[in-house]
CSV table of C-alpha atoms and ligand atoms in Angstrom, one decimal:
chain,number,residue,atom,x,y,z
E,1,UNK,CA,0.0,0.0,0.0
E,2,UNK,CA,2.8,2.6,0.7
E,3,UNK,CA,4.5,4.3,-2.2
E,4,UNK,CA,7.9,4.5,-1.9
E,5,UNK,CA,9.6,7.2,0.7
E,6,UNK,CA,6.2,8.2,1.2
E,7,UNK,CA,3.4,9.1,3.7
E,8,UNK,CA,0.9,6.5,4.3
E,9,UNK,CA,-2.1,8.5,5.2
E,10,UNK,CA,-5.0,6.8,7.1
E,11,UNK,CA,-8.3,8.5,6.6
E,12,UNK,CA,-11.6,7.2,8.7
E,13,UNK,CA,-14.5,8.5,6.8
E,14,UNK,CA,-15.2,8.9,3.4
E,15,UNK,CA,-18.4,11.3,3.8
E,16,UNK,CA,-18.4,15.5,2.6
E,17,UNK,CA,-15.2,15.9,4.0
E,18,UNK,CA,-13.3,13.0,4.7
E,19,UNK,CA,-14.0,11.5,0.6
E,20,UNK,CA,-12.7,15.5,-0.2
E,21,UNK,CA,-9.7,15.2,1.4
E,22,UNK,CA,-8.9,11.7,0.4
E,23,UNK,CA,-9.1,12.8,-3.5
E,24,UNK,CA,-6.9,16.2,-3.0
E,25,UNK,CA,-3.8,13.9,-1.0
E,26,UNK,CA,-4.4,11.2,-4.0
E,27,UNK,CA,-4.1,14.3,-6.5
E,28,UNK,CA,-1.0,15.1,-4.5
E,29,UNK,CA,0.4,11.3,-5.5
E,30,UNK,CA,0.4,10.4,-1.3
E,31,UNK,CA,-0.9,6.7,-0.3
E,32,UNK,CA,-4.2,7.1,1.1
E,33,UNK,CA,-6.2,4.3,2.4
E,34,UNK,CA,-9.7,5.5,3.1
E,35,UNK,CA,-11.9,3.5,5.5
E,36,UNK,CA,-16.1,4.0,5.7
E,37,UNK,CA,-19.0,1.6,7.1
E,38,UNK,CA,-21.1,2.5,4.0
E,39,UNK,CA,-20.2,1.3,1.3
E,40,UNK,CA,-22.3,3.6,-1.1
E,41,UNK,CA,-19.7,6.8,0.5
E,42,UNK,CA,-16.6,5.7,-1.7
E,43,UNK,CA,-19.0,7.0,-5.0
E,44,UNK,CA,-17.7,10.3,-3.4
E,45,UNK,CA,-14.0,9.8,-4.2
E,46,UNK,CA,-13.3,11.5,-7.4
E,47,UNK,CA,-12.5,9.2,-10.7
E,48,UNK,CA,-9.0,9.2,-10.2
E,49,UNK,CA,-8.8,8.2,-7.0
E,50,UNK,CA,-6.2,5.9,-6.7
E,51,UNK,CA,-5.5,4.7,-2.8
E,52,UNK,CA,-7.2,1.7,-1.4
E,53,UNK,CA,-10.7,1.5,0.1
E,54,UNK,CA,-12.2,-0.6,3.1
E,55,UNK,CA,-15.7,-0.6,3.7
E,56,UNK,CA,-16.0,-1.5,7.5
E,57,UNK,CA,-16.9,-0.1,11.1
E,58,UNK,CA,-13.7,2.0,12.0
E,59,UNK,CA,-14.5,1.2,15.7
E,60,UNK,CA,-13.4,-2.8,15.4
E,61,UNK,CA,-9.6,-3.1,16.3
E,62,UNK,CA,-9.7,-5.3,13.2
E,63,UNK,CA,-10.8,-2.6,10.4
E,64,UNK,CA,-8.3,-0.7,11.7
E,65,UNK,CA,-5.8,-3.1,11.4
E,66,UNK,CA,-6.9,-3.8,8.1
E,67,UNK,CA,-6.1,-0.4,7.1
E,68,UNK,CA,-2.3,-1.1,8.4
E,69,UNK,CA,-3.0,1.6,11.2
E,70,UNK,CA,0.4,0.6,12.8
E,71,UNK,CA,2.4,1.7,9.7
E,72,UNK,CA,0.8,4.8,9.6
E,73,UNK,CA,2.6,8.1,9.2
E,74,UNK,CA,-0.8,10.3,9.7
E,75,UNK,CA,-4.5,8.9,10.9
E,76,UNK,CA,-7.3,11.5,10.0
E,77,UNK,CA,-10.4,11.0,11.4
E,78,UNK,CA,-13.4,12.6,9.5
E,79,UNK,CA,-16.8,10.8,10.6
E,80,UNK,CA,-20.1,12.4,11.6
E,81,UNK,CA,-19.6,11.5,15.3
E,82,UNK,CA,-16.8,13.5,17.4
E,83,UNK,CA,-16.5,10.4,20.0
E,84,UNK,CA,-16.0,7.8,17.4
E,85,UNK,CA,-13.3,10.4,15.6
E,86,UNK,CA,-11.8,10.9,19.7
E,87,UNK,CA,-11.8,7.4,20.4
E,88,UNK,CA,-10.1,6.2,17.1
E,89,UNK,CA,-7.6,8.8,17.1
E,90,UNK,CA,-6.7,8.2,20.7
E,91,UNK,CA,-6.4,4.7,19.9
E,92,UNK,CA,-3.9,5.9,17.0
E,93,UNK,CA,-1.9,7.7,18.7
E,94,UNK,CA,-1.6,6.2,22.6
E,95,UNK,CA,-1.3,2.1,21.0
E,96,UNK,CA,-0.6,2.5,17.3
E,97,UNK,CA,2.3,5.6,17.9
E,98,UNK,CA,1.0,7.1,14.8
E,99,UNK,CA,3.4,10.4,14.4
E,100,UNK,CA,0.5,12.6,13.3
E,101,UNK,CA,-3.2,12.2,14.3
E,102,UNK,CA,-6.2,14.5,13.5
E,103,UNK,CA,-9.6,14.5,14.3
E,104,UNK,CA,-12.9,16.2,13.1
E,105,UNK,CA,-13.9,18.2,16.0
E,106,UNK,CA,-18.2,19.6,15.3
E,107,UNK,CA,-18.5,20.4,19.0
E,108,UNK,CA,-16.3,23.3,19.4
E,109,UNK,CA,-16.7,23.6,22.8
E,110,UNK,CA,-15.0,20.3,23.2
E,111,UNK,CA,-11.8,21.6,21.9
E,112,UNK,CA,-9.8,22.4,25.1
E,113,UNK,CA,-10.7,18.4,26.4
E,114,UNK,CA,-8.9,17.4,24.1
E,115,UNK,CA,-5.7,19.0,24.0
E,116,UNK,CA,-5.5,17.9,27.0
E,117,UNK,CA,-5.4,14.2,25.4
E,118,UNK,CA,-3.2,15.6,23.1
E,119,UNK,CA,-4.9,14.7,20.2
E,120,UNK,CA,-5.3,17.8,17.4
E,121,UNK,CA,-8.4,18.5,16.3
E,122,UNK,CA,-9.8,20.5,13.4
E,123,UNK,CA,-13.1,22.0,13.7
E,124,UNK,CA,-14.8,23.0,10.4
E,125,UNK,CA,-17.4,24.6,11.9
E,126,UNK,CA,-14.9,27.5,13.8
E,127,UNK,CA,-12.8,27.1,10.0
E,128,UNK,CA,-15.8,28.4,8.8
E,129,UNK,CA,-17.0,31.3,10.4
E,130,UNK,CA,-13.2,32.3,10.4
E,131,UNK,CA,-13.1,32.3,6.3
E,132,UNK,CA,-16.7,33.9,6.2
E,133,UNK,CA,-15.9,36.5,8.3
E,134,UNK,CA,-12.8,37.1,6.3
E,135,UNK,CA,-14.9,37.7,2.9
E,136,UNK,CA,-16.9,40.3,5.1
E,137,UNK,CA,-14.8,42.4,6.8
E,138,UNK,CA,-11.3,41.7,5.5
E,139,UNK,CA,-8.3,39.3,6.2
E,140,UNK,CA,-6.2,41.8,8.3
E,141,UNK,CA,-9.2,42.6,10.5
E,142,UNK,CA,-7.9,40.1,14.0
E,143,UNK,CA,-10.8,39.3,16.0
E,144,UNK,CA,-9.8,38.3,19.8
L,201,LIG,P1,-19.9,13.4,6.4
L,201,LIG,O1,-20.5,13.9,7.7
L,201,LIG,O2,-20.7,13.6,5.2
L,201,LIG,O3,-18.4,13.8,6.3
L,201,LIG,O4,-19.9,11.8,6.6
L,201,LIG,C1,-19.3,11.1,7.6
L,201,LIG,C2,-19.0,9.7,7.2
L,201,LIG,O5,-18.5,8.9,8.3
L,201,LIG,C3,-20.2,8.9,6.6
L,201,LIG,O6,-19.9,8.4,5.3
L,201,LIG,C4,-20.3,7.7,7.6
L,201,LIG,O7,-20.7,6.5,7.0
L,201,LIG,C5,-18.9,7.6,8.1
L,201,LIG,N1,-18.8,6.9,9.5
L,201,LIG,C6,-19.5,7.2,10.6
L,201,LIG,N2,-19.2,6.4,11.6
L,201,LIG,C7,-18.3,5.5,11.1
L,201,LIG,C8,-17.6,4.4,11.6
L,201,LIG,N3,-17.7,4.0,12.9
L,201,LIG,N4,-16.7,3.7,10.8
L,201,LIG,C9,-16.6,4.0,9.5
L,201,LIG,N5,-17.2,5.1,8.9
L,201,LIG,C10,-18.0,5.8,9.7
């Protein structure tokens, strides 16, 4: 699965943003393996899509060993649910060792619990409001 002297990318949901993703690091010629519980949510991946899929629960040990979790360089998690995407990161990170775990954060308020599990987290929803309110009032406007 791993091209040569490069990232193997674990992705854990292939829904609005996780299928996105996996087709821009494939673009960028990185070895994705993209993991989702429905099958139908790999018709997301664009046509040239070329890293591996596995259509299984990402919360079985086994799925994720399928997916070669412990020789991953980075584990994304991108489902719908923020435990699920905690709890597979942390598993990532604390027994896998993977050097660069991210999760999907929708709670924002969350946030600060888990930095302190050390796990980074990217919440689309604060992304958001950030890149609106740079259209409206400018870039160079900081906001505390
Ligand atoms: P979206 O919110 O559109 O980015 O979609 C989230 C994706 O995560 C969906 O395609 C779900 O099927 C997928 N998903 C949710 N829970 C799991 C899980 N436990 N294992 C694998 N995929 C999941």
């Amino acid at each position: 699965m791993k091209k040569n002297n490069d990232e193997y990318i674990v992705i854990v949901g292939c829904g609005r943003l996780g299928s996105h993703l996996a087709s821009l690091l494939s673009k960028a010629r990185k070895s994705v393996v993209i993991v989702d519980k429905d099958e139908k949510a790999f018709n997301r991946l664009s046509q040239d899509f070329s890293g591996f899929t596995i259509q299984a629960d990402a919360i079985e040990i086994d799925t994720l060993l399928k997916a070669k979790i412990d020789k991953a360089d980075v584990v994304v998690t991108t489902t719908n649910d923020d435990n699920t995407n905690i709890m597979i990161a942390q598993i990532a990170k604390t027994i896998y060792k993977v050097p660069k775990v991210i999760a999907r954060l929708f709670e924002p308020s969350k946030q600060k619990i888990y930095e302190e599990l050390e796990v980074e987290t990217l919440c689309p929803t604060v992304l958001s409001a950030v890149a609106f309110k740079d259209i409206i009032i400018g870039k160079e406007m900081e906001v505390d």
